[in-house]
PDB file of C-alpha atoms and ligand atoms in Angstrom:
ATOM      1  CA  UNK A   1     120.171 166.469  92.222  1.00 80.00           C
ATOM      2  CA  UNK A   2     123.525 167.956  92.472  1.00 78.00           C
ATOM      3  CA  UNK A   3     126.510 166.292  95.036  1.00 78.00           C
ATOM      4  CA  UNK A   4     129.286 167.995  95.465  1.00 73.00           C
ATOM      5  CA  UNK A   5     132.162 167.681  98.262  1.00 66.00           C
ATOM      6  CA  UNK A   6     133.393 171.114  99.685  1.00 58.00           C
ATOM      7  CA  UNK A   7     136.295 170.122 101.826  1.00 54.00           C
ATOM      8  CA  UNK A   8     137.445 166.287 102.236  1.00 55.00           C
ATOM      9  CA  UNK A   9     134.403 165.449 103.923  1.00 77.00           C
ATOM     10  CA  UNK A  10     131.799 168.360 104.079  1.00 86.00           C
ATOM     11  CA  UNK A  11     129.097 167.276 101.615  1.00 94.00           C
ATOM     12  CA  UNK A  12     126.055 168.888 100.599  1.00 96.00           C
ATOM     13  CA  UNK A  13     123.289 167.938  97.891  1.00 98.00           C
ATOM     14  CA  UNK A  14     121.075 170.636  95.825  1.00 98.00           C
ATOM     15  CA  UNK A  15     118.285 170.425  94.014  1.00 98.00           C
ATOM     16  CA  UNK A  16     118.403 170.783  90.239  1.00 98.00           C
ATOM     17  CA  UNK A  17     115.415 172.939  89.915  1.00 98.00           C
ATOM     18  CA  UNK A  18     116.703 175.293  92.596  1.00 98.00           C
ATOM     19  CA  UNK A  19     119.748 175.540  91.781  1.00 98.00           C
ATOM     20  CA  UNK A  20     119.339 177.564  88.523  1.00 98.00           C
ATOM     21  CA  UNK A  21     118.395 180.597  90.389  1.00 98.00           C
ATOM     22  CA  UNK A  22     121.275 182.704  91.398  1.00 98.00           C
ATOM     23  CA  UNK A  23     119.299 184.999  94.081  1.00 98.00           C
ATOM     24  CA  UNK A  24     119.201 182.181  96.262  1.00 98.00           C
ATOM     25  CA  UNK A  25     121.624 179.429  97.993  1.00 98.00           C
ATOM     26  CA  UNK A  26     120.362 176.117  99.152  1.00 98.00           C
ATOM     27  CA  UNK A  27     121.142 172.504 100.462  1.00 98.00           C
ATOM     28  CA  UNK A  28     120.654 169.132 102.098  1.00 98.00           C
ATOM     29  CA  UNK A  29     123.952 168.409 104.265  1.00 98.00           C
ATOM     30  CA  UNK A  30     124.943 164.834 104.925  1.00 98.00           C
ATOM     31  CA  UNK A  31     125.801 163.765 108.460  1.00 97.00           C
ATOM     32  CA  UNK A  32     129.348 164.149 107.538  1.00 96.00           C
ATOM     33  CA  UNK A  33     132.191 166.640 108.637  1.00 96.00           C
ATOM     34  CA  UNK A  34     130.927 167.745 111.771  1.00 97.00           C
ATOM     35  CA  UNK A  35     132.936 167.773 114.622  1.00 96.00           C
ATOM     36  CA  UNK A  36     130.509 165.482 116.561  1.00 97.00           C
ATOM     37  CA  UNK A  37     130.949 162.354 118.644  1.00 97.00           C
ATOM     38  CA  UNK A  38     128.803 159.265 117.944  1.00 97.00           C
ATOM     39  CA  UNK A  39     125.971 158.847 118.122  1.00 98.00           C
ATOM     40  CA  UNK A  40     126.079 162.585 116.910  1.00 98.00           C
ATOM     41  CA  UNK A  41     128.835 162.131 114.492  1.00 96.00           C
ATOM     42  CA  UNK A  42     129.220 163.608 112.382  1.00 96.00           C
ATOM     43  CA  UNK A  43     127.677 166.962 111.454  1.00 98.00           C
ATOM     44  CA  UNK A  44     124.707 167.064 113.408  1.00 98.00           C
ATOM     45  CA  UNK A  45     122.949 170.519 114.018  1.00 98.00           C
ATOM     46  CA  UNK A  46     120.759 169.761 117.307  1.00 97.00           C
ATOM     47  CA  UNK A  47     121.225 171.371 120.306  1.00 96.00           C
ATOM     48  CA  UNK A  48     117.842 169.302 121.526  1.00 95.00           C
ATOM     49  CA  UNK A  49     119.532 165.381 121.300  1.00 95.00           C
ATOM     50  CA  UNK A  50     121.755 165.461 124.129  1.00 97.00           C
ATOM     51  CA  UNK A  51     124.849 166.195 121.918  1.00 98.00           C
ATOM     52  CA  UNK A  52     128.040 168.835 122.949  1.00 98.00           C
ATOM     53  CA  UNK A  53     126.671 172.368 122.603  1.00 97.00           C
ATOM     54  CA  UNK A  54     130.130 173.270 121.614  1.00 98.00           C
ATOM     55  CA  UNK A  55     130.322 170.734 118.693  1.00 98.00           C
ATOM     56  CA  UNK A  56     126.793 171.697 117.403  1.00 98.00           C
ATOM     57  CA  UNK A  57     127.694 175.572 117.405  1.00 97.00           C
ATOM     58  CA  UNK A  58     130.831 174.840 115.329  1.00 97.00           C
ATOM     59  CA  UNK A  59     128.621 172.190 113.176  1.00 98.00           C
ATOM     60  CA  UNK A  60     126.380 175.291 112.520  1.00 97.00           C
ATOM     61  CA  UNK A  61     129.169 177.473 111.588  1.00 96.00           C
ATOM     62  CA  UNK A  62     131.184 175.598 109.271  1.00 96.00           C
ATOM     63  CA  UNK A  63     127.421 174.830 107.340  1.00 97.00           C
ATOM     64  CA  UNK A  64     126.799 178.832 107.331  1.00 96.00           C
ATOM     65  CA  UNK A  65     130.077 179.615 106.200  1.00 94.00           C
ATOM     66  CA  UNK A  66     129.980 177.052 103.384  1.00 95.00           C
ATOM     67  CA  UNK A  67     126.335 178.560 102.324  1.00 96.00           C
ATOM     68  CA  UNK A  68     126.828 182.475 102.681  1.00 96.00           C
ATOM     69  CA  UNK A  69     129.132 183.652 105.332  1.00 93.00           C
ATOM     70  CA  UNK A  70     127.093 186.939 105.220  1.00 95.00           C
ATOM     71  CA  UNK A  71     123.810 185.483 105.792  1.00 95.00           C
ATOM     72  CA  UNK A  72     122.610 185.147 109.868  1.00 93.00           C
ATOM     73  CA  UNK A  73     121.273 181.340 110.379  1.00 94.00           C
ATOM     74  CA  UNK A  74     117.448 181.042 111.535  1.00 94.00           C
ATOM     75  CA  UNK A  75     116.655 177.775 113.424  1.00 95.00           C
ATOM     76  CA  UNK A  76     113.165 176.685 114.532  1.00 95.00           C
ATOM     77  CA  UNK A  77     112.162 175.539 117.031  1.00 94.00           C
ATOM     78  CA  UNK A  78     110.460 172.399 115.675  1.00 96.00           C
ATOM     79  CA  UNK A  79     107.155 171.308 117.437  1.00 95.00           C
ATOM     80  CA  UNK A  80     105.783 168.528 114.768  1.00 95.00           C
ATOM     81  CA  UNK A  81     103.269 171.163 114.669  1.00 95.00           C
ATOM     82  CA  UNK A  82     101.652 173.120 111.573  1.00 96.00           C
ATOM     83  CA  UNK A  83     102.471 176.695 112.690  1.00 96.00           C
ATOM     84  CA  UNK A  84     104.721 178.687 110.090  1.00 96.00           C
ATOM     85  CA  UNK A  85     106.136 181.977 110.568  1.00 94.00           C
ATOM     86  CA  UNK A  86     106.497 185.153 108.254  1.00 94.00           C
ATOM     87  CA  UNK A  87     109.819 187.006 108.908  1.00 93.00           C
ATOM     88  CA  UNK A  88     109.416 190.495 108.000  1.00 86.00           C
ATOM     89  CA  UNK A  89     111.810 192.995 107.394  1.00 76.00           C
ATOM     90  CA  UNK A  90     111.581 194.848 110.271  1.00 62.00           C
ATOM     91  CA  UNK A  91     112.374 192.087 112.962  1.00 63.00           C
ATOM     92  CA  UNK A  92     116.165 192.818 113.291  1.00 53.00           C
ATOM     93  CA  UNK A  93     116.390 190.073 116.458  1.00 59.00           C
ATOM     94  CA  UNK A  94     115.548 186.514 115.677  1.00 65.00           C
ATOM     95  CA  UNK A  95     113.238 185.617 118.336  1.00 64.00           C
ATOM     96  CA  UNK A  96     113.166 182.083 119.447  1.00 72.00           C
ATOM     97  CA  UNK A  97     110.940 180.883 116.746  1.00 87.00           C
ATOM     98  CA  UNK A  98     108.607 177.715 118.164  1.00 92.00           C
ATOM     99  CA  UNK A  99     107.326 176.447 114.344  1.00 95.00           C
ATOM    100  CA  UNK A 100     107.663 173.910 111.908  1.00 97.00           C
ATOM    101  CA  UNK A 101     108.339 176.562 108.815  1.00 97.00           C
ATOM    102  CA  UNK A 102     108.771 179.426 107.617  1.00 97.00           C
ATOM    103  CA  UNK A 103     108.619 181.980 105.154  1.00 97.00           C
ATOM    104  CA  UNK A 104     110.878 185.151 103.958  1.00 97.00           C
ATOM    105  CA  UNK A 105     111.431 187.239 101.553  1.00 96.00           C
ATOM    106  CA  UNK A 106     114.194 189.234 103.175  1.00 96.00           C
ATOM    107  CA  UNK A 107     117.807 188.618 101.746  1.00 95.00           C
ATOM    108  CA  UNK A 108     120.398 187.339 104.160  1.00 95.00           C
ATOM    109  CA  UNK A 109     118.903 184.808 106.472  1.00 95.00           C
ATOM    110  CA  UNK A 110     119.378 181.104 106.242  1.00 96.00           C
ATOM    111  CA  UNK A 111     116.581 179.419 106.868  1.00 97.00           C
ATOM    112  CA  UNK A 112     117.269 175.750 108.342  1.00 97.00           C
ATOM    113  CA  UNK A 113     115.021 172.657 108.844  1.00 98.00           C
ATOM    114  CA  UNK A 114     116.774 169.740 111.236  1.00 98.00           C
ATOM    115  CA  UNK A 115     115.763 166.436 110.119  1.00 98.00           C
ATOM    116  CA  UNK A 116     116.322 162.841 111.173  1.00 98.00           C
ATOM    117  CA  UNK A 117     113.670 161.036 108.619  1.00 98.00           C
ATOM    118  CA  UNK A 118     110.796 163.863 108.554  1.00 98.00           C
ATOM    119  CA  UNK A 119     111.056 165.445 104.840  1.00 98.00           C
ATOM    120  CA  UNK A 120     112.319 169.597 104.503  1.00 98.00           C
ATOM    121  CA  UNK A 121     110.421 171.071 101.801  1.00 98.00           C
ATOM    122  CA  UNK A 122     111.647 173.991 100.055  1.00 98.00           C
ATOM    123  CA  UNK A 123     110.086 176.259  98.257  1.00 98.00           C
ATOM    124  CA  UNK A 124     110.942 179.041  95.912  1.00 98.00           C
ATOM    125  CA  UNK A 125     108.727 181.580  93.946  1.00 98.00           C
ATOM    126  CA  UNK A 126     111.089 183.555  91.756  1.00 98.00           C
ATOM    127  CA  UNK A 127     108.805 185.936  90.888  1.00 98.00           C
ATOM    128  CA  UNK A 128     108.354 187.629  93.626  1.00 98.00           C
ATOM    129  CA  UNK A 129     112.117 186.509  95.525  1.00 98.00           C
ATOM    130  CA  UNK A 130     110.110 184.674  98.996  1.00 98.00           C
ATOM    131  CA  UNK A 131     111.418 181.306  99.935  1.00 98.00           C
ATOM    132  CA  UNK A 132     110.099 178.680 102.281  1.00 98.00           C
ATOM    133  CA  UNK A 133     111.390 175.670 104.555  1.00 98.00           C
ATOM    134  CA  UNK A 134     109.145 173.362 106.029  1.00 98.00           C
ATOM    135  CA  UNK A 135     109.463 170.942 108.238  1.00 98.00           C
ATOM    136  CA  UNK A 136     106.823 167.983 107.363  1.00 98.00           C
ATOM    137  CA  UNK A 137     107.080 164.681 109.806  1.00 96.00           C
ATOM    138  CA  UNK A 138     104.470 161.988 109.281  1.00 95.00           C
ATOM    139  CA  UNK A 139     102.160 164.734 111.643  1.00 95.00           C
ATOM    140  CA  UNK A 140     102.862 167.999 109.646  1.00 97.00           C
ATOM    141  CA  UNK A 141     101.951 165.742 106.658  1.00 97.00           C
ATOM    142  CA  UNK A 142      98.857 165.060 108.299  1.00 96.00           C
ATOM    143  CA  UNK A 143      98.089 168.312 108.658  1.00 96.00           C
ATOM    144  CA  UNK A 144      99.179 169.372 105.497  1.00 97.00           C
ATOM    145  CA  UNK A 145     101.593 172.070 106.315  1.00 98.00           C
ATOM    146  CA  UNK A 146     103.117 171.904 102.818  1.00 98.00           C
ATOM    147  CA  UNK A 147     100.072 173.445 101.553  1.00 98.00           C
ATOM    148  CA  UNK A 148      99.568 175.568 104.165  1.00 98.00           C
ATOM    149  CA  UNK A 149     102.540 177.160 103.600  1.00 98.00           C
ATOM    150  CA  UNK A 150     101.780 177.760 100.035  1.00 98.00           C
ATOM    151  CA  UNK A 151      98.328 179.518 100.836  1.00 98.00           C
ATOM    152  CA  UNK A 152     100.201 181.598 103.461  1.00 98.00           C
ATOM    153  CA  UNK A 153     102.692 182.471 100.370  1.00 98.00           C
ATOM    154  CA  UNK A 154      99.780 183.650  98.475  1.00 98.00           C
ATOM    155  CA  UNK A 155      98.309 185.966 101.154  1.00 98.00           C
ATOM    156  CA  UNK A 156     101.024 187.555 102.246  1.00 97.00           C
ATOM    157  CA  UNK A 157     103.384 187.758  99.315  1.00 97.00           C
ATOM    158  CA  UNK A 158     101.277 187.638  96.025  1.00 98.00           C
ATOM    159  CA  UNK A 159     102.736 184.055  95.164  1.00 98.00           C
ATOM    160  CA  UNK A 160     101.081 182.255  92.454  1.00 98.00           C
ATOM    161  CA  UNK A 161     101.452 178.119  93.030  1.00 98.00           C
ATOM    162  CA  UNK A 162     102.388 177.849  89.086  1.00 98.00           C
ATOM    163  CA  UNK A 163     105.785 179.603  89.340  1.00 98.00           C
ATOM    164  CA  UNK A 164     107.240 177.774  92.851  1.00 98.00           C
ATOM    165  CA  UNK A 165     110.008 176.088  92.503  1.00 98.00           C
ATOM    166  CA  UNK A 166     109.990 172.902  94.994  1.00 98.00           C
ATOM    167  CA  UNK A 167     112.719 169.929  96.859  1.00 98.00           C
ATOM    168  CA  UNK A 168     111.643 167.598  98.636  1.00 98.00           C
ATOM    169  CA  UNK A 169     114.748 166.261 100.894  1.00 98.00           C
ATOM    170  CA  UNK A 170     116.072 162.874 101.609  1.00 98.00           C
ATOM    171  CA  UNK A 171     113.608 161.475 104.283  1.00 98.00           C
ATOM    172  CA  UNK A 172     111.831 157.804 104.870  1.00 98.00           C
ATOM    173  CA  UNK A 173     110.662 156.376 101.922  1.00 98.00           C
ATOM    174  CA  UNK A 174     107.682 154.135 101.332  1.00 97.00           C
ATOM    175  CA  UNK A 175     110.592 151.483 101.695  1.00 97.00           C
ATOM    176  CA  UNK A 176     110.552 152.335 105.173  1.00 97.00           C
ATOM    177  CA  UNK A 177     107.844 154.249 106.191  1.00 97.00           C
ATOM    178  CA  UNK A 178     105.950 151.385 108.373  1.00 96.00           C
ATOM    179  CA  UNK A 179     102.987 151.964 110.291  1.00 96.00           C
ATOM    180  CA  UNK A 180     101.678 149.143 111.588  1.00 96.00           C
ATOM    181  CA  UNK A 181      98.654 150.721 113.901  1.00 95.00           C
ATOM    182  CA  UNK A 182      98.302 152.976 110.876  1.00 96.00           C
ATOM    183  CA  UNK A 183      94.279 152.646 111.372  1.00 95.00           C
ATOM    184  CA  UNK A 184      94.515 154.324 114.741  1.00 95.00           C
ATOM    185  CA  UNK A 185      97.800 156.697 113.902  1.00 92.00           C
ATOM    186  CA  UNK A 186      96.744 158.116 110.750  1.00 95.00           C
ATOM    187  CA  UNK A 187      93.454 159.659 109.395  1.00 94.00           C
ATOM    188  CA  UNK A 188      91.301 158.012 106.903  1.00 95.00           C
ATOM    189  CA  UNK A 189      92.164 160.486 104.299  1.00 93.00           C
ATOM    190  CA  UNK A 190      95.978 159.442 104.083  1.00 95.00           C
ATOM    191  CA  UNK A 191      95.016 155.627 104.197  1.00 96.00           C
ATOM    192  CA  UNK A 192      95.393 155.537 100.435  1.00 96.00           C
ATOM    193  CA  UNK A 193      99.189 155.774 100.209  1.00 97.00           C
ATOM    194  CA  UNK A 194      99.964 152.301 101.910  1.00 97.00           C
ATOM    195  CA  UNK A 195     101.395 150.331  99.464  1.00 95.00           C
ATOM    196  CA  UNK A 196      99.192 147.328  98.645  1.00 92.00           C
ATOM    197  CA  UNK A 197     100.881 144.294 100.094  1.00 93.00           C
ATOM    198  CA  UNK A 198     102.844 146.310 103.830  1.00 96.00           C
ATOM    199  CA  UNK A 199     101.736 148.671 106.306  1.00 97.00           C
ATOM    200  CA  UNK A 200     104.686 151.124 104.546  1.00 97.00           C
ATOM    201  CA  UNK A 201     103.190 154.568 103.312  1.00 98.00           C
ATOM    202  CA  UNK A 202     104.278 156.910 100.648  1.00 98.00           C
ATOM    203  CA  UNK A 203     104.610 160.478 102.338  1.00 98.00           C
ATOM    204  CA  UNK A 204     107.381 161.438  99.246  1.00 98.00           C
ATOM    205  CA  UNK A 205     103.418 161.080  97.269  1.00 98.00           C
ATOM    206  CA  UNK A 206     101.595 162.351  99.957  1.00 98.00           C
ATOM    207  CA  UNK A 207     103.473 165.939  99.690  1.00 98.00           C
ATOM    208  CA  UNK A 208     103.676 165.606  95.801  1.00 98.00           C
ATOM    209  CA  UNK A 209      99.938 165.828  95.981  1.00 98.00           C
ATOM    210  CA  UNK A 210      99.447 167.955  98.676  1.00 98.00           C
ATOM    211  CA  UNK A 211     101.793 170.555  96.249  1.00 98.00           C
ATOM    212  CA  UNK A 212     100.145 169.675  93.292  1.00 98.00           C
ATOM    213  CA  UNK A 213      96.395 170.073  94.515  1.00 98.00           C
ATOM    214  CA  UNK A 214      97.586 173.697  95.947  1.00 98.00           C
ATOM    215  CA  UNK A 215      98.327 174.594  92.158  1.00 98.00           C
ATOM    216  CA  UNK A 216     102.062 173.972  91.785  1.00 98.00           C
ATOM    217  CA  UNK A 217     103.298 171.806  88.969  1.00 98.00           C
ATOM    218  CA  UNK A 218     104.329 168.957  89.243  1.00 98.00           C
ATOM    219  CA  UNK A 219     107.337 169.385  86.552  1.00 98.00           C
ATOM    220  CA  UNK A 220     108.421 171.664  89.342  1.00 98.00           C
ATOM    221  CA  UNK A 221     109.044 169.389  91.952  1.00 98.00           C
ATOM    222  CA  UNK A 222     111.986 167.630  92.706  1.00 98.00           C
ATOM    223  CA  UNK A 223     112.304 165.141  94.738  1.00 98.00           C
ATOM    224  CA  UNK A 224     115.553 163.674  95.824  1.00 98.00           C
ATOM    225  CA  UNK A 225     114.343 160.241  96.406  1.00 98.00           C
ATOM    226  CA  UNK A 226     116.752 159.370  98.654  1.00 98.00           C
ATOM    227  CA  UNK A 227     115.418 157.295 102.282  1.00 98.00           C
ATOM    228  CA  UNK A 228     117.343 158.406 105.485  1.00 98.00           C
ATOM    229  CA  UNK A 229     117.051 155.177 106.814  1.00 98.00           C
ATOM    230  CA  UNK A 230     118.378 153.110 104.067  1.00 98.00           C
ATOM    231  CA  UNK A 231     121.114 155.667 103.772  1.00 98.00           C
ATOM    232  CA  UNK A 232     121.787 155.760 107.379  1.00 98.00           C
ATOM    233  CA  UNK A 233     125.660 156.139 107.214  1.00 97.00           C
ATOM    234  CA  UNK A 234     125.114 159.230 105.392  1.00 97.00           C
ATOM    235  CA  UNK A 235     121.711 160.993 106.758  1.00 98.00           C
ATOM    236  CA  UNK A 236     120.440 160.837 110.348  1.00 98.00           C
ATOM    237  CA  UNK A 237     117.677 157.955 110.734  1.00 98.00           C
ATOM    238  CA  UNK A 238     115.379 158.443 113.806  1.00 98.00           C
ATOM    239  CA  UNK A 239     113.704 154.930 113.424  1.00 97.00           C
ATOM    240  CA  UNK A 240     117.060 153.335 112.396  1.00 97.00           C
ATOM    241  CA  UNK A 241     119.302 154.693 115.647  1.00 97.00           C
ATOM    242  CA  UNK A 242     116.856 156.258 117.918  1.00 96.00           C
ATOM    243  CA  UNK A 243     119.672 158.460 119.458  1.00 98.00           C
ATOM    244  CA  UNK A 244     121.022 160.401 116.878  1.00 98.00           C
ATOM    245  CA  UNK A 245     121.311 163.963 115.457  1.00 98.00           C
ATOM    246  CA  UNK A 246     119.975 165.494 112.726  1.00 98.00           C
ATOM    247  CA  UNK A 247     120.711 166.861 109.571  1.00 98.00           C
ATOM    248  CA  UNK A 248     120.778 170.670 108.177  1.00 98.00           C
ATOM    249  CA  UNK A 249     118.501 171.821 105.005  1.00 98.00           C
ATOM    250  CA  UNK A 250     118.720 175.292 104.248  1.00 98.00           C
ATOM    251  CA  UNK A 251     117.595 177.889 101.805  1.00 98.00           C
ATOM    252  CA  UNK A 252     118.428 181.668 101.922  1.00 98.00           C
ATOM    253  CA  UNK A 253     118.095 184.550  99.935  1.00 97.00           C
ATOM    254  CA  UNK A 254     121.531 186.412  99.052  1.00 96.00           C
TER     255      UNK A 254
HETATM  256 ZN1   ZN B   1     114.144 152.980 103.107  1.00 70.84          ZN
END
C-alpha cells in the first residue's frame, strides 16, 4: 500500500500491485478534504445520505481531477445487489447505471465504488487492458459477486483469472464484523469464517477465497487490511456513525 498526500489534506491510498501498471490510475480516498459538513465531512461522494448536492459535486470533482482530469467519472447506482455491468465502447451517454460493479475496457472512464464499511474490489487484467470495481457488502459477498465478476471478465473479454491483478479496500474487518443473528442473516456456506471465540466474521477471507477459487493467485491480491470502523476518523464507518457519507475507490483506464 502506497499513502500519499496531494494537497494539505486530500489523501488517497493505492495498491502496490496496481500501481506498477502505467495504463491505469487507481485509489482509495480517505474521508478527508472534501468540502462537506459533518456528519458528511469531509470528502464524502454520496448524493444518497442526505448531504449538500453542491458539496458532493465539488467532492467528486476535486477526486476526478486529482485521478485524470480527462477521464468522465462513472457512479453506480449501488443496490447491495449482484448485477454488474459491461460498458462498451459504443455507449457515449452514461446511463444511470443501477449495479453493484462493473467492468470496462474502454480508456477514459473512472470507475467509482462508494463505501462506508462494504469492501471495493478492484480488478485488473493487464493482458488484455479491462478493469473492474465491485462493490461487495456483507450481501454481495453472499452472493459472491467478486467471482462473478471474474467469470463475466472471462466471457466477454478473454480474461484469464492467473494474470488479474486485485485490491481489496479498507472495509470492516473480522475485528468488527459482528453478526450476532448470523444463523438467520447469513447462509450456511459462509458460517466458517466466524472467528472461534465472537460472532465477528472474516469477509477480507471470504473474498480472498472467493478470488482464489475463481483461479486468481493469491500472490496477486492485495489487501489493504485496514477496518473502516476502527479507522473511523479517516474512512466512513456505517456501523460506527450510522449517518455518514461514504468514501470514493476508483480505477480507470488512461
Ligand atoms: Zn475493526
Amino acid at each position: 500500500m502506497v499513502k500519499s498526500n496531494i494537497t494539505k489534506s486530500l489523501e488517497k491510498l493505492e495498491f502496490t500491485n496496481l500501481k506498477v501498471f502505467p495504463q491505469i490510475v487507481h485509489s482509495v480516498f480517505t474521508r478527508r478534504g472534501g468540502v462537506s459538513n459533518h456528519p458528511f465531512d469531509s470528502l464524502n461522494v454520496s448524493f444518497s445520505t442526505g448531504d449538500e448536492e453542491i458539496c458532493v459535486a465539488e467532492n467528486r470533482n476535486r477526486i476526478a481531477n486529482v485521478l485524470d482530469r480527462n477521464s468522465q467519472s462513472v457512479f453506480l447506482d449501488q443496490v447491495h445487489g449482484d448485477d454488474i455491468v459491461v460498458l462498451e465502447d459504443n455507449k457515449v451517454e452514461i446511463p444511470f447505471l443501477k449495479a453493484d460493479g462493473i467492468i470496462t475496457d474502454v480508456k477514459g472512464k473512472l470507475l467509482f465504488i462508494q463505501i462506508a464499511d462494504c469492501q471495493s474490489v478492484m480488478m485488473f487484467d493487464p493482458e488484455n487492458n479491462v478493469i473492474a470495481n465491485v462493490h461487495a457488502g456483507w450481501r454481495g459477498s453472499v452472493k459472491n459477486i467478486v467471482g462473478k465478476c471474474v467469470d463475466i471478465m472471462g466471457k466477454s473479454f478473454g480474461t484469464n483469472p492467473e494474470y488479474i491483478v486485485a485490491g481489496i479496500s479498507p472495509s470492516l474487518g473480522p475485528c468488527c464484523a459482528e453478526f450476532v443473528n448470523y444463523k438467520k442473516e447469513l447462509p450456511e456456506s459462509v458460517w466458517k469464517y466466524k472467528e472461534k471465540d465472537s460472532f465477528n466474521f472474516d469477509f477480507w477471507e471470504l473474498s480472498f477465497y472467493q478470488l482464489l477459487q475463481k483461479g486468481v493467485k493469491a500472490t496477486n491480491i492485495e489487501n489493504m487490511n485496514i477496518c473502516t470502523k476502527c479507522f473511523s476518523k479517516t474512512f466512513f464507518s456505517y456501523r460506527k456513525e450510522k449517518l455518514t457519507g461514504r468514501f470514493a475507490c476508483a480505477i480507470g483506464l488512461v
